[in-house]
Short mmCIF file of C-alpha atoms and ligand atoms in Angstrom, two decimals:
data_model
loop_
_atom_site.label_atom_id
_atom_site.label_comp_id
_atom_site.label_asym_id
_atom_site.label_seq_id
_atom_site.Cartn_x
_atom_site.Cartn_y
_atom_site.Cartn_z
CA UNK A 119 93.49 70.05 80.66
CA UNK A 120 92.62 73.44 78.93
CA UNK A 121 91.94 72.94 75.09
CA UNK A 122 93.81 76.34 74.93
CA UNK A 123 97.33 75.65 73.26
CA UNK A 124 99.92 78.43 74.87
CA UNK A 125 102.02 78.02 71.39
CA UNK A 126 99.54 79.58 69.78
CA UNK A 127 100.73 82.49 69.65
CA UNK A 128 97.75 83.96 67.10
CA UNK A 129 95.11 82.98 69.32
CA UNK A 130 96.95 84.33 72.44
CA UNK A 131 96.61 87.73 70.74
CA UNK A 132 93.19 87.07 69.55
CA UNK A 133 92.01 86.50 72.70
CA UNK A 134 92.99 89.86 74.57
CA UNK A 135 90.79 92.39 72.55
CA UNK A 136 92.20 95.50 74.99
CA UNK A 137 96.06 94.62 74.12
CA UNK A 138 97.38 93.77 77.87
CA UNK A 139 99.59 91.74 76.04
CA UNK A 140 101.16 94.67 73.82
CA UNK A 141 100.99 97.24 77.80
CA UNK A 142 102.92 94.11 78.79
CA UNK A 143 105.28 94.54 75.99
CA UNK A 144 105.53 98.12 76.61
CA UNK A 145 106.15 98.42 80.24
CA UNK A 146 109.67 98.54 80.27
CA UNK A 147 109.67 101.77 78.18
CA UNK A 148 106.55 103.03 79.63
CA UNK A 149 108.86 103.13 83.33
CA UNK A 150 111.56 104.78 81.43
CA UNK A 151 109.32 107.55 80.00
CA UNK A 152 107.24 108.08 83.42
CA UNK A 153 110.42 108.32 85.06
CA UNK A 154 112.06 111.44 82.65
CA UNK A 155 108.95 112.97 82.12
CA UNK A 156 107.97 114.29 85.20
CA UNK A 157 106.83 117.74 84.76
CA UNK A 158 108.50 120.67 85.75
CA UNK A 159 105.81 122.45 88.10
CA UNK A 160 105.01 119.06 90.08
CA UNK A 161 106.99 120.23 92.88
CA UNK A 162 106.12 119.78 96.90
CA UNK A 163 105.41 122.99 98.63
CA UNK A 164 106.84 122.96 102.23
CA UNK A 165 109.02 119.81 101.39
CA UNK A 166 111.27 120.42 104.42
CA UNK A 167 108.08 120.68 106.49
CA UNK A 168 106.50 116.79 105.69
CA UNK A 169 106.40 114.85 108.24
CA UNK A 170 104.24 111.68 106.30
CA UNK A 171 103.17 110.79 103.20
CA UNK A 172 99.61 108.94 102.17
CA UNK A 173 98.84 107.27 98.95
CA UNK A 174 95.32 107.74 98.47
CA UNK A 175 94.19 104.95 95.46
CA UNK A 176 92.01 101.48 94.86
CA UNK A 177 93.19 98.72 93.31
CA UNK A 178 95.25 98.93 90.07
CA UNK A 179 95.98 102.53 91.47
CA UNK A 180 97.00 101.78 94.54
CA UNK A 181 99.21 98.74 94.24
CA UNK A 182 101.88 102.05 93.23
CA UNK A 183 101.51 103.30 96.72
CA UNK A 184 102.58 100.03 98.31
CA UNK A 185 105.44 99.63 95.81
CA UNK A 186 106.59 103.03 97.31
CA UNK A 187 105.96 102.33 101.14
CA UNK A 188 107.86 99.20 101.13
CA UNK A 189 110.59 100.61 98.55
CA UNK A 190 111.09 103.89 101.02
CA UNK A 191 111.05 101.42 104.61
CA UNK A 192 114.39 101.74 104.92
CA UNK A 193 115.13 105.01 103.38
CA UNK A 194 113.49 107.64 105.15
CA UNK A 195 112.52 108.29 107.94
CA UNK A 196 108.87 109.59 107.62
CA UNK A 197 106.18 106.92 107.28
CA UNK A 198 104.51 105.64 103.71
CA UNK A 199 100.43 104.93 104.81
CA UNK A 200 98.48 103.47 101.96
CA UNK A 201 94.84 104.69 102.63
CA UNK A 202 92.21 102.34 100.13
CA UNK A 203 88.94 104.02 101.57
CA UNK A 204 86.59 107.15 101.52
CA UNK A 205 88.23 108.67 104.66
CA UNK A 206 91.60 109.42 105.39
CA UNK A 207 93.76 108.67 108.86
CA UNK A 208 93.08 111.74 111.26
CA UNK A 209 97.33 112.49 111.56
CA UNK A 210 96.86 114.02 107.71
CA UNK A 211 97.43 117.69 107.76
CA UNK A 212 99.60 120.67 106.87
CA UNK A 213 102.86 117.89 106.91
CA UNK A 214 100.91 115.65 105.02
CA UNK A 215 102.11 114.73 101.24
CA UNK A 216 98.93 113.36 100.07
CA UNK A 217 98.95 111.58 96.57
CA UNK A 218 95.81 110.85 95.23
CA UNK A 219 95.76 108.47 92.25
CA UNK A 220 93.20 107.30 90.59
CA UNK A 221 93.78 106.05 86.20
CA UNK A 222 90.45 106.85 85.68
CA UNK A 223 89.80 109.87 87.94
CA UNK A 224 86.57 109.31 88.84
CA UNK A 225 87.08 106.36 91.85
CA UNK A 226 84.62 107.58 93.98
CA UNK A 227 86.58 106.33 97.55
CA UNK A 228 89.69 108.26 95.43
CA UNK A 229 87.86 111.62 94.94
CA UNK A 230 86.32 111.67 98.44
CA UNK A 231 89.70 110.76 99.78
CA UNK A 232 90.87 113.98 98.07
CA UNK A 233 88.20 116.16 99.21
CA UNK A 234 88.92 115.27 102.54
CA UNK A 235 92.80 115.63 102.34
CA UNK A 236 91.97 119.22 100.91
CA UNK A 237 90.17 120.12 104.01
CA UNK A 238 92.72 118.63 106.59
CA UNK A 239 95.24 121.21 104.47
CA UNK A 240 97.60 118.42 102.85
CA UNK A 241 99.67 119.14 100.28
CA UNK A 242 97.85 117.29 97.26
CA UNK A 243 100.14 115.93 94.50
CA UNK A 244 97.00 114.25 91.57
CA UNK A 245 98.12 111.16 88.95
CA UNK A 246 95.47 110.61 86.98
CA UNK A 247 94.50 110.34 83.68
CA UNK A 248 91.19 112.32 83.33
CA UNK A 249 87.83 112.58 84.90
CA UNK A 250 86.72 114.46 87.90
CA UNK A 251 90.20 114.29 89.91
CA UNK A 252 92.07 115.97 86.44
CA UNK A 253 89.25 118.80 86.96
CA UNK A 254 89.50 118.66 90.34
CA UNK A 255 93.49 119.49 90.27
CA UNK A 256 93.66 122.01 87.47
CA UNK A 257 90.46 123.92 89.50
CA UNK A 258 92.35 123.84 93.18
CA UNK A 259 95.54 124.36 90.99
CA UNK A 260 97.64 120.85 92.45
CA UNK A 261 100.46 119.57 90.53
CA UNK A 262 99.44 117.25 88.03
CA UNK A 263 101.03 113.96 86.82
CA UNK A 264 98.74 113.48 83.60
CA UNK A 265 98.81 109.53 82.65
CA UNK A 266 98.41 108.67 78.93
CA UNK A 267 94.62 107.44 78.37
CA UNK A 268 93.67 103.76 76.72
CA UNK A 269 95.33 101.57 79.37
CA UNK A 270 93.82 99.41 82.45
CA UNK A 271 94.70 101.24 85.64
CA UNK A 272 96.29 97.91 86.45
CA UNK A 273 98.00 98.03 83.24
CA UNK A 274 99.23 101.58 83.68
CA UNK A 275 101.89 100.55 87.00
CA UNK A 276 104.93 102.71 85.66
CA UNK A 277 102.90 105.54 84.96
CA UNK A 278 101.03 105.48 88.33
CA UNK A 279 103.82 104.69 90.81
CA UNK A 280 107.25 105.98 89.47
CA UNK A 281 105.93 109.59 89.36
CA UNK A 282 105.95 109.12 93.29
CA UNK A 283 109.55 107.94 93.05
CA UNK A 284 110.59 111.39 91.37
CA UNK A 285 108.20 113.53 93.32
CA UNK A 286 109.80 112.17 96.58
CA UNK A 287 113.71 112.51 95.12
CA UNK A 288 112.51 116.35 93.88
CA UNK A 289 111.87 116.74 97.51
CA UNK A 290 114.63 115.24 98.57
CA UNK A 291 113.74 112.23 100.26
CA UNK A 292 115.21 109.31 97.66
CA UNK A 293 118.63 110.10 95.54
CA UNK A 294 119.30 108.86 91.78
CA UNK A 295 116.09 107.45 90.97
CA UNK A 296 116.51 107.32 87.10
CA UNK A 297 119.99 105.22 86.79
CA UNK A 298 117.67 102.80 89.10
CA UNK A 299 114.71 102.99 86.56
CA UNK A 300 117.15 102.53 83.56
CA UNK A 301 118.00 99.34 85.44
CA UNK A 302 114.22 98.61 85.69
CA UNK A 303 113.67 99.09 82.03
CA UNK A 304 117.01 96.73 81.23
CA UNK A 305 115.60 93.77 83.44
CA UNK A 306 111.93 93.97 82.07
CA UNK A 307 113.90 93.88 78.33
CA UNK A 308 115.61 90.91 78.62
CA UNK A 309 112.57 89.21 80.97
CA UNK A 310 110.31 90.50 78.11
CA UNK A 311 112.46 87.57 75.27
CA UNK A 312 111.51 84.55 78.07
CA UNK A 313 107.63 85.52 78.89
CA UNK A 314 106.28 86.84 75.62
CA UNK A 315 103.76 84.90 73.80
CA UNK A 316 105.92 84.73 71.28
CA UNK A 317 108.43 82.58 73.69
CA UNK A 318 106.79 78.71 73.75
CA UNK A 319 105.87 76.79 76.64
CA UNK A 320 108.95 74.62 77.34
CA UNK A 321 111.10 77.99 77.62
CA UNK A 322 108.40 80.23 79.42
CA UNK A 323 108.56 80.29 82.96
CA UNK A 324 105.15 82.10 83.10
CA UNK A 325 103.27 79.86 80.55
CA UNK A 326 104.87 77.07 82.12
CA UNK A 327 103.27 78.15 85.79
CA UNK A 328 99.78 79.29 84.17
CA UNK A 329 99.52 75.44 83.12
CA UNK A 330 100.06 74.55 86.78
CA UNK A 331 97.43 77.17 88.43
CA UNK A 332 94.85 76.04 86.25
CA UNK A 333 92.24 74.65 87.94
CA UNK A 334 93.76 75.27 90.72
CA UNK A 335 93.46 77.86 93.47
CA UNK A 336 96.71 79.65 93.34
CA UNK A 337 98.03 80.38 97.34
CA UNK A 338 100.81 83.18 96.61
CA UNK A 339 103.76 83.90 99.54
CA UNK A 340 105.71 86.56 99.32
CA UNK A 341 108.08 87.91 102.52
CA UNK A 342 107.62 91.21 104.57
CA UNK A 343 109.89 94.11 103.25
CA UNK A 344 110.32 92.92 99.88
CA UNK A 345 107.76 90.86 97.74
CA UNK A 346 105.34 91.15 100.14
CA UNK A 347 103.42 93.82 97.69
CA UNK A 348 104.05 91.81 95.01
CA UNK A 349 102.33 88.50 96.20
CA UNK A 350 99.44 91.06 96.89
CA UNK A 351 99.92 92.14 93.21
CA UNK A 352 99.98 88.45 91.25
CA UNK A 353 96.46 87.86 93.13
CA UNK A 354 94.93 90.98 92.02
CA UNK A 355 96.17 89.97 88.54
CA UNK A 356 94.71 86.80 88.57
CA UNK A 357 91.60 87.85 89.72
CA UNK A 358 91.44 90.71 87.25
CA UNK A 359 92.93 89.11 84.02
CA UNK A 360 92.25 85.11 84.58
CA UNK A 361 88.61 86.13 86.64
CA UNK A 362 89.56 83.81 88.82
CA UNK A 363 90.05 83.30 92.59
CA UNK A 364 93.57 83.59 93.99
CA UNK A 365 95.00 84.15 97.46
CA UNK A 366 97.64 86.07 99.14
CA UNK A 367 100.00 85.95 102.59
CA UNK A 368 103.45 86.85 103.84
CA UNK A 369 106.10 85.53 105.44
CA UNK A 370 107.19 85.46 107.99
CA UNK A 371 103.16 86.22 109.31
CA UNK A 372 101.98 82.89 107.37
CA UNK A 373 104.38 80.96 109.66
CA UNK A 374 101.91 82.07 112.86
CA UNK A 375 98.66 81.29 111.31
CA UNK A 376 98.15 80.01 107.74
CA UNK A 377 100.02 77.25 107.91
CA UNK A 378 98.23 75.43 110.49
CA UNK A 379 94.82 75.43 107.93
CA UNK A 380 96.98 73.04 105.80
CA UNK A 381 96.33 70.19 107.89
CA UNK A 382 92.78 68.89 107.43
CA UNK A 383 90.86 68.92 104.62
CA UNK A 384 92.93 66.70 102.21
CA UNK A 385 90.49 66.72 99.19
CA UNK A 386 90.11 70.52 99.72
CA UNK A 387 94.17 70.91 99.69
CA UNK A 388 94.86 69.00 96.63
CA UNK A 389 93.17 72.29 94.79
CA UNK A 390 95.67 74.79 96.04
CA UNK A 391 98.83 75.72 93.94
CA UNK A 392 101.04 77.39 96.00
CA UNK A 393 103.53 80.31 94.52
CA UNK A 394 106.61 81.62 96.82
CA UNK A 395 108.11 84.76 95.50
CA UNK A 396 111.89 84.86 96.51
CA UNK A 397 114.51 87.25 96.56
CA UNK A 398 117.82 87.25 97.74
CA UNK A 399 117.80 89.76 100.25
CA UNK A 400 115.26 88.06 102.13
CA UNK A 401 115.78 87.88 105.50
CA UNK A 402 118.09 84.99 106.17
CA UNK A 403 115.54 83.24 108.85
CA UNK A 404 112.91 83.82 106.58
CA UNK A 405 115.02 81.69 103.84
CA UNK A 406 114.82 79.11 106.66
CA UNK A 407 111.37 79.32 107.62
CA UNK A 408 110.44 79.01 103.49
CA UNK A 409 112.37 75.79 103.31
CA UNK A 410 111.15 74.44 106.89
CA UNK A 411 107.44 75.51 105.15
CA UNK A 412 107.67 73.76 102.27
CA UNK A 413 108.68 70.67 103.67
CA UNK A 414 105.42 70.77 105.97
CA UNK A 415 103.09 71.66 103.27
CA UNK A 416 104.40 69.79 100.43
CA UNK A 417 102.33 66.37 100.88
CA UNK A 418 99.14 68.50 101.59
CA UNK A 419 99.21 70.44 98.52
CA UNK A 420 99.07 70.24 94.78
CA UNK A 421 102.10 71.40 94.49
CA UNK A 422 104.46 74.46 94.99
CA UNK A 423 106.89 76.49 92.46
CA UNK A 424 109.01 79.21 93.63
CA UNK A 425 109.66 82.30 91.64
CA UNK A 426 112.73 84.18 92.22
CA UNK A 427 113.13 88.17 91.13
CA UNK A 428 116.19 89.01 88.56
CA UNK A 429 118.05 91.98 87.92
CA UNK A 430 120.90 93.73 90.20
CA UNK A 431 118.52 96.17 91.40
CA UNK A 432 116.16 96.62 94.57
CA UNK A 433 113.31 98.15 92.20
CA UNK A 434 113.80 96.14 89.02
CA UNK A 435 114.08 92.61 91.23
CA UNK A 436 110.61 93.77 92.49
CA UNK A 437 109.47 94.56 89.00
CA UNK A 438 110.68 91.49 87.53
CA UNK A 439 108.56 89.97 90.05
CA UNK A 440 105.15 91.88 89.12
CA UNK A 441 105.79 91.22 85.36
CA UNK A 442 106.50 87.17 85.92
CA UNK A 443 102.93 87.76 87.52
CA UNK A 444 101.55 89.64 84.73
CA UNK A 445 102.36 87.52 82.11
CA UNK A 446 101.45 84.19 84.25
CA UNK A 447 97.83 85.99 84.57
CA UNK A 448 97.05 86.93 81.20
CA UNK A 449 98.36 82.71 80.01
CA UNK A 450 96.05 81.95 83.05
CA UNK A 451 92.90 83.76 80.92
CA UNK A 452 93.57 82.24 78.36
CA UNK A 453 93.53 78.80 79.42
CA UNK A 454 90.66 79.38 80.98
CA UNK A 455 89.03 81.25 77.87
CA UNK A 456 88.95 84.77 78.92
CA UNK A 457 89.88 87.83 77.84
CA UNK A 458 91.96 89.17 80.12
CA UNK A 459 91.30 92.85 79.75
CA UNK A 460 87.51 93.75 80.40
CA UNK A 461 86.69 93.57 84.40
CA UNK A 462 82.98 94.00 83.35
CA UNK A 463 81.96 93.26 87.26
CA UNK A 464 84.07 96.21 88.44
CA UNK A 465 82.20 98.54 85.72
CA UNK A 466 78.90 97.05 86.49
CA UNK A 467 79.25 97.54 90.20
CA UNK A 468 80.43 100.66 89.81
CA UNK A 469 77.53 101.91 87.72
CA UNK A 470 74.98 100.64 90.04
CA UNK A 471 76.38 102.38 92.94
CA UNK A 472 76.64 105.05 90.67
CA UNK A 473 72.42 104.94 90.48
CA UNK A 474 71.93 104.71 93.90
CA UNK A 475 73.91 107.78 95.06
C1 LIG B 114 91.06 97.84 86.61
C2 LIG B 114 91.64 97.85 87.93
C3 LIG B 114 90.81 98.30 89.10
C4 LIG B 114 90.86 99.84 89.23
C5 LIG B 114 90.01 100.31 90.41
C6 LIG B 114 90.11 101.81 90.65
O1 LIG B 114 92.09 97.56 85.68
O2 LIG B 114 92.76 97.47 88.07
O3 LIG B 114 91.33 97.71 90.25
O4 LIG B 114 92.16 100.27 89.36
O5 LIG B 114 88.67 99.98 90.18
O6 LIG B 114 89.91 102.56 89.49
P1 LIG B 114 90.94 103.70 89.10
O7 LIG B 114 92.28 103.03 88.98
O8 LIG B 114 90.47 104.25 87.80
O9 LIG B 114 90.91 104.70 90.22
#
């Protein structure tokens, strides 16, 4: 048992000195706003002429790019790559619609990323807030998606990934993306009444599950094509906010592999939480393989909670997924008496690579 008490609402606030808890609150506008105030001159050259698209990003500014590639599967017809690394794929060229996003601007996989693309002759489209990529853009003249300052990349989402929705609709790839965002913003409203801290335990979904993943190591499933990105997202959340450890799979892939490891090692077993992240247009034999799956896992593990997305929406039931994560991350820090906002190993790791360059 944590001595934390999540009805505490004073000392929930207390204990987040960066205000995640107040981005939280904030997200739903801060999609609305990223999503009408796209500027004018961010425009693709040679739209017609793209033939793929990369998302060049780490981490809290990257989990945007695979919101996008599994959002745009099945609605165009050019692939969505995802490129987390120094070097780009060798197809990137002249057809290429490279984002490069980086909160910070000064990811140093990020800028080299975008140094390369620039060579290769892709069509550069920067997010950022600042730092070397800002100068980099307004010195090679790329359109620029200017983030506000003060947030964690990770905390920024809306800002970082719904420019790409409008870029791509400009361009003509996706159709109507702002009645789609207003439904976004609607969802996150009314999920924001059941998972703020102001909401207590016993009608908090995400307080609620933060009780059960503590001191526990929380196994999150999502399913290919839709939460898949998500289930990537709630562990990077949990790492970030709770500093804790937290693991990630898909279905239908987990069916092939993971689920054999949950047969020896009882004592081990007993320590994993595991999280399924549902939605209703998952695949109907996936639906079957989750309930076959829980049946063969349930006496091995601690225990298992499903979390189901809301809202009538592809992009807002994904959404409603990430903030049920958020939320159940930043209750997660505090039972375990963290802040959830500074990642002081990132920084620190970051600086000493810095001094050996
Ligand atoms: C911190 C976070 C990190 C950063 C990553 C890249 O909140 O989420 O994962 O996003 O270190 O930094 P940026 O986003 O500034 O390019």
């Amino acid at each position: 048992m944590s001595s934390f008490d999540l009805n505490d609402v004073k000392a929930i606030y207390s204990n987040d000195s960066t205000g995640m808890l107040e981005s939280l609150a904030g997200l739903p506008r801060q999609c609305m706003v990223s999503c009408l105030q796209l500027p004018q001159n961010v425009d693709v050259k040679n739209g017609d002429k793209i033939k793929n698209i990369v998302v060049a990003g780490i981490g809290g500014s990257a989990i945007g790019g695979d919101l996008l590639r599994v959002y745009t599967a099945g609605k165009i017809k050019i692939p969505v790559v995802v490129s987390r690394d120094y070097s780009l794929p060798a197809f990137v060229g002249p057809e290429t619609l490279l984002f490069a996003v980086s909160y910070s601007g000064n990811t140093e996989e990020t800028l080299s990323a975008v140094e390369q693309g620039r060579k290769m002759g892709a069509n550069i489209v920067v997010i950022t807030s600042g730092g070397k990529l800002m100068e980099m853009a307004l010195s090679q003249d790329y359109p620029l998606v200017r983030v506000p300052q003060g947030f964690s990349p990770r905390a920024a989402t809306g800002f970082l990934f719904i420019p790409t929705l409008r870029v791509l609709e400009k361009a003509g790839f996706l159709e109507n993306i702002t009645p789609k965002i207003e439904v976004v913003q609607e969802t996150l409203k009314c999920l924001h009444e059941k998972l703020r801290p102001e909401s207590p335990v016993q009608e908090n979904p995400a307080k609620q599950l933060a009780l059960k993943l503590y001191c526990k190591i929380p196994v999150i499933w999502g399913v290919a094509g839709t939460s898949e990105v998500v289930a990537q997202r709630w562990k990077g959340q949990i790492n970030e906010n709770a500093k804790a450890p937290a693991y990630w799979n898909v279905f239908p892939e987990l069916n092939h592999n993971e689920i054999v490891g949950f047969k020896s090692g009882p004592d081990l077993l007993k320590n994993i939480q595991v999280v399924i992240l549902r939605d209703e247009e998952d695949h109907p034999r996936v639906q079957q393989r989750i309930e076959i799956t829980k049946r063969i896992i349930n006496p091995a593990v601690s225990g298992i909670t499903e979390v189901s997305t809301a809202g009538k929406e592809e992009l807002a039931r994904l959404f409603s997924l990430i903030y049920s994560g958020d939320y159940t991350s930043v209750y997660l820090s505090m039972l375990y008496g963290v802040d959830p906002g500074p990642v002081e190993v990132i920084e620190s790791l970051k600086k000493e690579l810095a001094r050996v360059q």
